Coordinates of C-alpha atoms in Angstrom, one line a residue:
X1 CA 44.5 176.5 443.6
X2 CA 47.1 175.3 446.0
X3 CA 52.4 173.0 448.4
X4 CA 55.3 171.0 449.6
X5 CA 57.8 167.9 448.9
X6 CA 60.3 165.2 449.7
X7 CA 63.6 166.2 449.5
X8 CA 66.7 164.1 449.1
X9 CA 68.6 163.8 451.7
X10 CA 71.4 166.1 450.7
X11 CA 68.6 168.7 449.1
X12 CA 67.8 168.4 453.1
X13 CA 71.2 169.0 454.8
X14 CA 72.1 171.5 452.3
X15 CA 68.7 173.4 453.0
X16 CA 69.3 173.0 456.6
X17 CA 72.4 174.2 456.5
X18 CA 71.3 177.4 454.3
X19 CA 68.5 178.2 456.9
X20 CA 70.8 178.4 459.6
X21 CA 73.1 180.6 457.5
X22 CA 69.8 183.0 456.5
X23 CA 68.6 183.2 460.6
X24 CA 72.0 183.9 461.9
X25 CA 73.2 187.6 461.8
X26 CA 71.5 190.4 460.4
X27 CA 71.9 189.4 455.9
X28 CA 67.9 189.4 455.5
X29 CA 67.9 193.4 455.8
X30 CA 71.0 193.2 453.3
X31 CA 68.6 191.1 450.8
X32 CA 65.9 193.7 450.6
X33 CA 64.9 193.4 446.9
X34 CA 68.9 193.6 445.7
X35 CA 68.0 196.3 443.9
X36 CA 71.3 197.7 443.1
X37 CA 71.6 197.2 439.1
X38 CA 68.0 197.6 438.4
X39 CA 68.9 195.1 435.5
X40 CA 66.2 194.6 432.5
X41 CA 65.8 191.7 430.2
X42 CA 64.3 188.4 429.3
X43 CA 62.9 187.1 432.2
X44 CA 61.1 184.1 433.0
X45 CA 58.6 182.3 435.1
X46 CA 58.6 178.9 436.5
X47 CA 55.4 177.6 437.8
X48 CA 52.8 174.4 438.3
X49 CA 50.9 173.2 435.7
X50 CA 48.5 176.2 434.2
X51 CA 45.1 174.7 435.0
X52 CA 43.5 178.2 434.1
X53 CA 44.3 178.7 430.1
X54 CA 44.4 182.3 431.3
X55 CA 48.3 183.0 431.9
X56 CA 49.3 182.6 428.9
X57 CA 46.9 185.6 427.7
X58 CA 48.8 187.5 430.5
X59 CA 52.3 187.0 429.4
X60 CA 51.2 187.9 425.5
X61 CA 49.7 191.2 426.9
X62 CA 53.2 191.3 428.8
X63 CA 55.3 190.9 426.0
X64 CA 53.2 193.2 423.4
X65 CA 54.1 196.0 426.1
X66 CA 57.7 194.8 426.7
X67 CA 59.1 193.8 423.7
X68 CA 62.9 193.5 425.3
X69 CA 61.6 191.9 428.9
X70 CA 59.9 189.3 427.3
X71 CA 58.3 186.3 429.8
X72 CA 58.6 183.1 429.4
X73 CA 56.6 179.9 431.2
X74 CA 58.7 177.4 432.5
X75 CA 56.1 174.7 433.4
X76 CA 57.2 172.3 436.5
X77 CA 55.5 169.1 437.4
X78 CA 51.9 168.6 438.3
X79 CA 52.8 167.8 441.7
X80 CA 53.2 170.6 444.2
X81 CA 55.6 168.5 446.0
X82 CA 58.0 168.1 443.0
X83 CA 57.9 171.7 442.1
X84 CA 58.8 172.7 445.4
X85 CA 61.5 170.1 445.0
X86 CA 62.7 171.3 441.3
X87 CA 62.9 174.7 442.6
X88 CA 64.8 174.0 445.8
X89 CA 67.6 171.9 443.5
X90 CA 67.4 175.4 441.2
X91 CA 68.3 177.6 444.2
X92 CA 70.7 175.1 446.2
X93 CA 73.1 175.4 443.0
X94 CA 72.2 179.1 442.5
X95 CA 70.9 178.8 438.9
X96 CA 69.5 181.8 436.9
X97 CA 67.2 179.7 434.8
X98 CA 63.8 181.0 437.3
X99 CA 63.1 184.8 437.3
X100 CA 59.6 184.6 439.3
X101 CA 58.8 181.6 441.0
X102 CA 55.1 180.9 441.8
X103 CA 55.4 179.8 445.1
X104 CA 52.7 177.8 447.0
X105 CA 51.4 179.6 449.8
X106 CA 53.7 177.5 452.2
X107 CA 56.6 178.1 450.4
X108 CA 57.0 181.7 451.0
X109 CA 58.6 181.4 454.5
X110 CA 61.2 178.4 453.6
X111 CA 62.7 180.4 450.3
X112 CA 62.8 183.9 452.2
X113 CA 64.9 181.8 455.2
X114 CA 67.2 180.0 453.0
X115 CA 67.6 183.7 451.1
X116 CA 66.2 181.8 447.9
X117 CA 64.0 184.7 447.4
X118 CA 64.6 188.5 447.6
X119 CA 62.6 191.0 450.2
X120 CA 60.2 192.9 448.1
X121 CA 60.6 196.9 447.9
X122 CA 57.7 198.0 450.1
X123 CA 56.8 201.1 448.0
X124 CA 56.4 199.2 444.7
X125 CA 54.5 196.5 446.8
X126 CA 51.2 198.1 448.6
X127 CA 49.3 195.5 450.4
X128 CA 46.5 197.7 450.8
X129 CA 42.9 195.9 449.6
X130 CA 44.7 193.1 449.5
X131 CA 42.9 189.7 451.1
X132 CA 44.6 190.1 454.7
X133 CA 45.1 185.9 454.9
X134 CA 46.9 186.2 451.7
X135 CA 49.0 189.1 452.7
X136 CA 50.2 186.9 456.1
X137 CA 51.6 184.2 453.5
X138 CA 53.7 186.2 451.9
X139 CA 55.7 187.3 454.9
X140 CA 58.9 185.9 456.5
X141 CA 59.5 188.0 460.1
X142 CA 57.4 190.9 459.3
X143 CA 58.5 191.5 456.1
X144 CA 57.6 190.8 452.3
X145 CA 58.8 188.6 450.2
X146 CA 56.3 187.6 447.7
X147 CA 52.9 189.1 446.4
X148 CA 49.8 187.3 446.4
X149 CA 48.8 186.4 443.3
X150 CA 46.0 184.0 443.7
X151 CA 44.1 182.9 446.9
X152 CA 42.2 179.8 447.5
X153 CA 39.4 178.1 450.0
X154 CA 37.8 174.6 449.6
X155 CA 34.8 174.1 449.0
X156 CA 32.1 171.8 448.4
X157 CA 30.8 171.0 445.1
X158 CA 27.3 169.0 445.2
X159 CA 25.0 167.5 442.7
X160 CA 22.0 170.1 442.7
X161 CA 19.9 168.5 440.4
X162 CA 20.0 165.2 442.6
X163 CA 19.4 166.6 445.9
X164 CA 16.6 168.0 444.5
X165 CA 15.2 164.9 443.6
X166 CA 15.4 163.8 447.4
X167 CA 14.1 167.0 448.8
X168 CA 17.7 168.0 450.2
X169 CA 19.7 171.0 450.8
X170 CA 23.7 171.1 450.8
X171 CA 24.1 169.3 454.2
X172 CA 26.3 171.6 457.1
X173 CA 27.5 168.6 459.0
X174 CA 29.2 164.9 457.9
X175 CA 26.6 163.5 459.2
X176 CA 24.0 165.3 456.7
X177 CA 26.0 164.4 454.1
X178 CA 25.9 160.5 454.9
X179 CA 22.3 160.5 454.8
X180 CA 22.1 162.8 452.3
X181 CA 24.1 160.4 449.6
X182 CA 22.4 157.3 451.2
X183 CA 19.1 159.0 449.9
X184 CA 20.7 159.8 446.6
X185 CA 22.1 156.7 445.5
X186 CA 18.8 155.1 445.9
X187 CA 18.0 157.1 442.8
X188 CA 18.2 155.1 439.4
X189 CA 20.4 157.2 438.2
X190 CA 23.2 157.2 440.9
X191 CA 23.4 153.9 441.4
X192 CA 27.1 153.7 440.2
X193 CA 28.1 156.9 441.9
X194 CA 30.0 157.5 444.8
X195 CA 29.2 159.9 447.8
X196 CA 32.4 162.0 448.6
X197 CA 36.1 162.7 447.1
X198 CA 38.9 164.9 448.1
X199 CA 42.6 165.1 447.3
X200 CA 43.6 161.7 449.3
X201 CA 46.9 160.5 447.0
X202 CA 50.3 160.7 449.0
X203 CA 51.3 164.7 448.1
X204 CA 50.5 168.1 449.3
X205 CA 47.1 167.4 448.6
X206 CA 46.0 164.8 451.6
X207 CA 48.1 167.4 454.2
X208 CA 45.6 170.2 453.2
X209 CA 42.5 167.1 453.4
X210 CA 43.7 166.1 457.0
X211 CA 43.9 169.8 458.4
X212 CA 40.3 169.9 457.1
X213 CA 39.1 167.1 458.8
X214 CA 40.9 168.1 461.9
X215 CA 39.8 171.6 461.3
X216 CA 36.4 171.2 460.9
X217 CA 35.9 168.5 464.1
X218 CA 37.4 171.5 466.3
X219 CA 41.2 171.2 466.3
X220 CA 44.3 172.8 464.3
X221 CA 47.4 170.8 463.6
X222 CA 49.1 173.5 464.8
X223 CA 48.9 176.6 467.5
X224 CA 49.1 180.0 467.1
X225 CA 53.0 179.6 468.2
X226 CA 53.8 177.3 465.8
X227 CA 53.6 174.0 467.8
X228 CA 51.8 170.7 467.2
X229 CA 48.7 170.2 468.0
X230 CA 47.9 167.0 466.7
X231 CA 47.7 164.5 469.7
X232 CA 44.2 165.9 470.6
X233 CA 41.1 165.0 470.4
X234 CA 39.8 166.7 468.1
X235 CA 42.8 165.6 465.7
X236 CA 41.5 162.1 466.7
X237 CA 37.9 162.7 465.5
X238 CA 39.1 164.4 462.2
X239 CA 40.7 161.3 461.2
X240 CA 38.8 158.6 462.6
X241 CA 35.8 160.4 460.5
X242 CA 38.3 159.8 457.3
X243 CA 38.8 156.9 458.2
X244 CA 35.1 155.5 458.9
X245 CA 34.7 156.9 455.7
X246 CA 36.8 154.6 453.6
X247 CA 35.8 152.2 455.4
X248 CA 32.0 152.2 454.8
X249 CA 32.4 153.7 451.2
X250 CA 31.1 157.1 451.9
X251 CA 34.8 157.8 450.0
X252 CA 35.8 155.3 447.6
X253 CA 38.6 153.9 447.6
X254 CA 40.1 154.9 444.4
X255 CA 40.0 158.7 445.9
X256 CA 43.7 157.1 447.6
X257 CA 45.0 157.8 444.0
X258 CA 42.8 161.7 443.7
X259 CA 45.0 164.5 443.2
X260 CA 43.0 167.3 442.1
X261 CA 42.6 166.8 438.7
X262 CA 41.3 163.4 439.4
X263 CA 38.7 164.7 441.5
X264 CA 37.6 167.3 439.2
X265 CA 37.4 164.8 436.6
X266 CA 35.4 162.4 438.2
X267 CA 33.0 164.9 439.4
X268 CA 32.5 166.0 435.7
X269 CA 32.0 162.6 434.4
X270 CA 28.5 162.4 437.0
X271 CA 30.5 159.7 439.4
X272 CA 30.5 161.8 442.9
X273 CA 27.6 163.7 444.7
X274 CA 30.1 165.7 446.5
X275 CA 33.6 166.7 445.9
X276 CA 35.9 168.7 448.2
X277 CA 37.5 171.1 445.5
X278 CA 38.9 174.8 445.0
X279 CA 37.4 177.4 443.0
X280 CA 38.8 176.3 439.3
X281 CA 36.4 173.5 438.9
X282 CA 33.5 176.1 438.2
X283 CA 34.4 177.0 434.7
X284 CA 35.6 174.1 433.6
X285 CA 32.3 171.7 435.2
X286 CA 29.8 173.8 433.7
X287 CA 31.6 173.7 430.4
X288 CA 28.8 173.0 427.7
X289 CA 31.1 171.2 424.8
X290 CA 30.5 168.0 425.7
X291 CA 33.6 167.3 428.4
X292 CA 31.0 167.6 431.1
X293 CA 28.4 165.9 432.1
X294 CA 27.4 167.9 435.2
X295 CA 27.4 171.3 433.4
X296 CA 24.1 173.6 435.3
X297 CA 23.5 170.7 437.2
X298 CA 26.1 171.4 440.6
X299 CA 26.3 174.6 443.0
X300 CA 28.8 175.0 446.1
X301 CA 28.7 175.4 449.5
X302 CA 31.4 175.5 452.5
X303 CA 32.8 172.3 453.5
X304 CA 31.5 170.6 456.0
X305 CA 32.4 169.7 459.6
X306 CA 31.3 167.6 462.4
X307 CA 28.9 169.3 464.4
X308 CA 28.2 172.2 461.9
X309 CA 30.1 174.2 458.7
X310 CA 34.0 173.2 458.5
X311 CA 37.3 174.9 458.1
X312 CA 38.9 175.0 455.2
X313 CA 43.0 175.0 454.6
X314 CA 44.2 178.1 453.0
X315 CA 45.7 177.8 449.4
X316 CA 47.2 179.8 446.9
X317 CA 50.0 181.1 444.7
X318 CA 52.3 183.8 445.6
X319 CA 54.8 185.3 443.5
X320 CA 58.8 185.6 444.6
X321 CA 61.9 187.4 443.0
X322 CA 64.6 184.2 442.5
X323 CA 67.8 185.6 444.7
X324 CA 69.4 184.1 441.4
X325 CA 67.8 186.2 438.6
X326 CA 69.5 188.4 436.2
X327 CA 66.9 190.9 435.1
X328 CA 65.4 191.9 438.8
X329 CA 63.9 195.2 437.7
X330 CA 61.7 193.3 434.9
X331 CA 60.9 190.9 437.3
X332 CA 59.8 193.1 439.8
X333 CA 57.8 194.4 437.9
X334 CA 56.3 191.7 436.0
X335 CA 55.1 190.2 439.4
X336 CA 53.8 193.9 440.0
X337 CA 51.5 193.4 436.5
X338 CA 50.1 190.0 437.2
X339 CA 49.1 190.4 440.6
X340 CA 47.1 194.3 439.9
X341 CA 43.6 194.3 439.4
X342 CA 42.7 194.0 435.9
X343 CA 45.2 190.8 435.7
X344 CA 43.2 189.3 438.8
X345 CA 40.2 190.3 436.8
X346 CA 41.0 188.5 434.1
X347 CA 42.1 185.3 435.9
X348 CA 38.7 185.0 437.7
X349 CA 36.7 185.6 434.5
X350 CA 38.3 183.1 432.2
X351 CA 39.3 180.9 434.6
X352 CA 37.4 181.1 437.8
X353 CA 40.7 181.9 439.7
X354 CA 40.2 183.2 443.3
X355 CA 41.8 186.6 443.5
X356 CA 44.1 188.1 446.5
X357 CA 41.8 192.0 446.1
X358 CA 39.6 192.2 448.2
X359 CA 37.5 194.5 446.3
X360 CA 37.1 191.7 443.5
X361 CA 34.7 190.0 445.6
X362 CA 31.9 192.7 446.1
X363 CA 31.8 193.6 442.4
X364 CA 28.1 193.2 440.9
X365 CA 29.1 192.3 437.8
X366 CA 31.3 189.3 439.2
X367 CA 29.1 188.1 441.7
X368 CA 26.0 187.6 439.1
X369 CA 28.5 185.5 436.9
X370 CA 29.8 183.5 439.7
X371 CA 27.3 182.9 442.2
X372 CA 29.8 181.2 444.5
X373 CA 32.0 184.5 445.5
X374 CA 30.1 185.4 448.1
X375 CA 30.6 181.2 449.8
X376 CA 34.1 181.4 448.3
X377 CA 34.9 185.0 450.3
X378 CA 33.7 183.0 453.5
X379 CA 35.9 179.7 453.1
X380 CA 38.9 181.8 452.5
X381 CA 38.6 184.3 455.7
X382 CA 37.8 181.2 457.8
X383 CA 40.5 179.4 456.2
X384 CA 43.2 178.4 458.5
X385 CA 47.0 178.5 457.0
X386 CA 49.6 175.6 457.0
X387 CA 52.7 176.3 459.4
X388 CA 55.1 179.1 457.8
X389 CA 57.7 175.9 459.1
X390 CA 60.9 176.9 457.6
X391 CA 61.4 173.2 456.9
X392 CA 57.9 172.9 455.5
X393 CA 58.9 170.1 453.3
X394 CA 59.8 168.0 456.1
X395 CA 56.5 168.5 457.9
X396 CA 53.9 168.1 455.1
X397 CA 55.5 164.9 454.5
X398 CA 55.9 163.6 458.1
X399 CA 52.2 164.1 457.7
X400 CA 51.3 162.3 454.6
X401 CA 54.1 159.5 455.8
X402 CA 52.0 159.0 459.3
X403 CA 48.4 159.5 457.8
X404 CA 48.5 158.0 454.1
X405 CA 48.8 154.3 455.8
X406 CA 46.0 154.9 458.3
X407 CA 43.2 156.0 455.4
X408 CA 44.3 152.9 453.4
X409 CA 43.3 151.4 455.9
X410 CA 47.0 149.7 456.9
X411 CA 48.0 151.2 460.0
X412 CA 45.9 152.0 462.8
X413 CA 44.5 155.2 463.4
X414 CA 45.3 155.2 467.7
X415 CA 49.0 155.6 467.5
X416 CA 49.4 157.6 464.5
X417 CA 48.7 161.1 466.3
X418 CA 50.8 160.2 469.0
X419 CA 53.6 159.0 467.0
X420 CA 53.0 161.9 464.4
X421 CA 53.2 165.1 467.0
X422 CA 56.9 163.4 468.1
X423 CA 58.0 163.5 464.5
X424 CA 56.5 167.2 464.2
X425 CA 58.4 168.2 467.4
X426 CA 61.4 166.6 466.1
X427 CA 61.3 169.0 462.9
X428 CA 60.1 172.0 464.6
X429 CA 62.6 172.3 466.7
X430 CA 65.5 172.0 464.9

C-alpha cells in the first residue's frame, strides 16, 4: 500500500541544506552500510499505520529467534505525508529512536541524498527475483539503499454481483464505466450508491490519483529525465476527466475527504460500484463476520483509462537502515528477515499484501486463493513511478496545492497545468 509531506519551512532549508552537503564530494561511498562496529541490540522499527494485522506476527517470530535484538513497532501517523514529516524531524536532529524506517517508495531517494539512510551491503542484499520496478525505488545513483519490502499497483474494485444484473463486464475505458454505473444505479438496490471513489483528500493520496488520470489519458507528469511534463495535453485530459467527474457525480463529492481507508470503507458498506484501491482491500472486503457487506460479491480489474486500460502509479514500502541507529548489524539483518520469501508469503496470505518476489506471483497455490495476482502482476509492471525528486516533499505538494482546488471545483482547471509545471521547474531545479 503506498508517500510524501509538507515540511516546515526550517524542516525545508535544513533538508536543503543537507542535500547539498550529501551531492557534493564523494561521502555517499564513505556511507556504504557503516558497517564498522557491526553493533547488536534492541532495535526498532518506525512505520505507517499496520493495515495488514500481519507484522506484528513477524516481529514475534523475530523476537522468539532473537531474544537480545528484540523489535519493536513504532507506529507514525496514518498520513504518509506526516510520516515522512515525523521522520525527516527524527533525522534532521540525528535521533537514534528509528532503527528501520519503512519508507514510501518515494522516499528512498530524498533519505539516501540527505545521508538519512545508510547504502546497503550488496552481498547481504541480492536483488535477484526481485520485482525489477521495485528494485529501481530502492536506488539513489546506482546504488542501494533500501530493500523492497512490499510492492503495490491500483486497481479497480467493482460490484460483480451488480454488473451482472445489467449484463456488464468491468468496463476498460471511463467512458464504459459512466454508462456502466448509469445502468446500475437504475437498479432498486443502488439507488443510494455512488459510481466511483479514489484517494481524492489533500495528501499523498490525490498526487498518486492525478498521475493516474494523466497516466491513463496518455501523458506522465514527468519524463524519463526527470522533468515536468504536465503542461500537455494529455495532462489536460487527465484532469478535466476528474473534474467532469465531480462535477456530474460520477465521484461524489465527499470522495474530496477519501484517504484510503475511507474508500475501502465505503466500498465495504455497498455505497460505490467502483473504487480505485490497492491490493489490501481483498481480505478485508470479503471478510464474512459481519464488517462487510460486499463480501463474494466484488472482483478486480486494471484501472481504467480514456481510450482503453490505464496506468497505474507505483506504490510500496521499502525498508532503510536510519544513518542514526545504534544496533546496525540487527537491523541489517532484520530488514534482511522481513523482506525474504516466507515473510512475503506470509504478508500476502494474511493480509493480501503485494510482495516485491517475483516468483510469489506464479505460485499455484497463491494464485487459486487470490484470483487477482495475475491483474495485480500486470498493474504493477505497467505501473509508472513518482519522480526519485530529492525534494520529493516539495513536489507532491506543489501538486496537491495546484490540483486539490481545481477537483473541488474552486479554481479552474485551464491555468492550473501551466501554473503547476513553473512551480515543478522551480523545485527541480534547485
Amino acid at each position: 500500500m503506498t508517500s510524501r509531506r509538507i515540511l516546515q519551512a526550517a524542516a525545508v532549508a535544513a533538508a536543503a541544506a543537507l542535500a547539498a552537503s550529501a551531492c557534493s564530494g564523494n561521502g555517499t561511498d564513505k556511507n556504504a552500510g557503516d558497517q564498522g562496529s557491526g553493533d547488536r541490540g534492541p532495535i526498532t522499527l518506525a512505520t505507517g499505520k499496520d493495515t495488514s494485522g500481519n507484522l506484528q506476527n513477524l516481529l514475534d517470530e523475530w523476537n522468539s529467534a532473537h531474544p537480545r535484538e528484540r523489535a519493536t513497532i513504532t507506529e507514525l501517523p496514518t498520513s504518509a505525508d506526516a510520516q515522512r514529516q515525523q521522520m525527516v524531524q527524527n533525522a534532521q536532529v540525528k535521533s537514534d529512536a528509528y532503527s528501520v524506517l519503512g519508507l514510501d517508495v518515494t522516499w528512498t531517494a530524498e533519505f539516501a541524498a540527505n545521508r538519512w539512510i545508510d547504502q546497503l551491503p550488496a552481498k547481504d542484499f541480492p536483488l535477484d527475483g526481485l520485482l525489477p520496478s521495485a528494485v529501481d525505488t530502492a536506488k539513489y545513483r546506482g546504488k542501494v539503499y533500501a530493500a523492497p519490502y512490499q510492492s503495490n499497483g491500483g486497481m479497480l474494485f467493482y460490484r460483480t454481483d451488480l454488473l451482472t444484473k445489467v449484463k456488464a463486464e468491468a468496463p476498460t475505458t471511463w467512458a464504459e464505466m459512466a454508462a456502466v454505473c448509469k445502468k446500475v444505479l437504475h437498479l432498486p438496490e443502488a439507488s443510494k450508491m455512488s459510481c466511483y471513489a479514489g484517494q481524492f483528500d489533500k495528501y499523498e493520496g490525490l498526487t498518486v490519483n492525478f498521475s493516474e488520470a494523466v497516466q491513463s489519458a496518455g501523458g506522465e507528469l514527468f519524463d524519463d529525465n526527470g522533468k515536468p511534463t504536465v503542461d500537455t495535453p494529455e495532462a489536460k485530459a487527465g484532469l478535466r476527466w476528474l473534474v467532469d467527474s465531480f462535477k456530474d457525480g460520477t465521484i461524489p463529492k465527499e470522495a474530496l475527504t477519501y484517504q484510503e481507508e475511507n474508500g475501502r470503507e465505503a466500498f465495504q458498506a455497498g455505497k460505490l460500484i467502483f473504487l480505485r484501491q490497492w491490493p489490501y482491500v481483498w481480505n478485508l472486503a470479503n471478510e464474512t463476520d459481519g464488517s462487510s457487506k460486499v463480501a463474494g460479491k466484488f472482483d478486480v480489474a486494471p484501472l481504467p483509462g480514456m481510450n482503453g486500460p490505464g496506468s497505474s502509479t507505483l506504490g510500496g514500502l521499502n525498508l532503510a537502515v536510519s544513518a542514526f541507529a545504534p544496533h546496525k548489524a540487527s537491523a541489517r539483518d532484520f530488514i534482511k528477515f522481513l523482506t525474504g520469501e516466507e515473510a512475503q508469503r506470509s504478508n500476502l496470505l494474511k493480509a493480501a499484501v503485494a510482495p516485491t518476489r517475483a516468483n510469489l506471483y506464479s505460485q499455484a497455490d497463491l494464485q487459486k486463493k487470490f484470483p487477482y495476482l495475475a491483474t495485480l502482476g500486470k498493474s504493477i509492471e505497467s505501473a509508472r513511478p513518482r519522480p526519485k525528486a530529492v525534494r520529493y516533499g516539495d513536489v507532491t505538494a506543489a501538486i496537491q496545492n495546484a490540483i486539490y482546488p481545481v477537483v473541488s471545483g474552486k479554481a479552474s482547471p485551464d491555468t492550473a497545468l501551466t501554473d503547476l509545471q513553473q512551480q515543478l521547474e522551480k523545485i527541480t531545479a534547485e
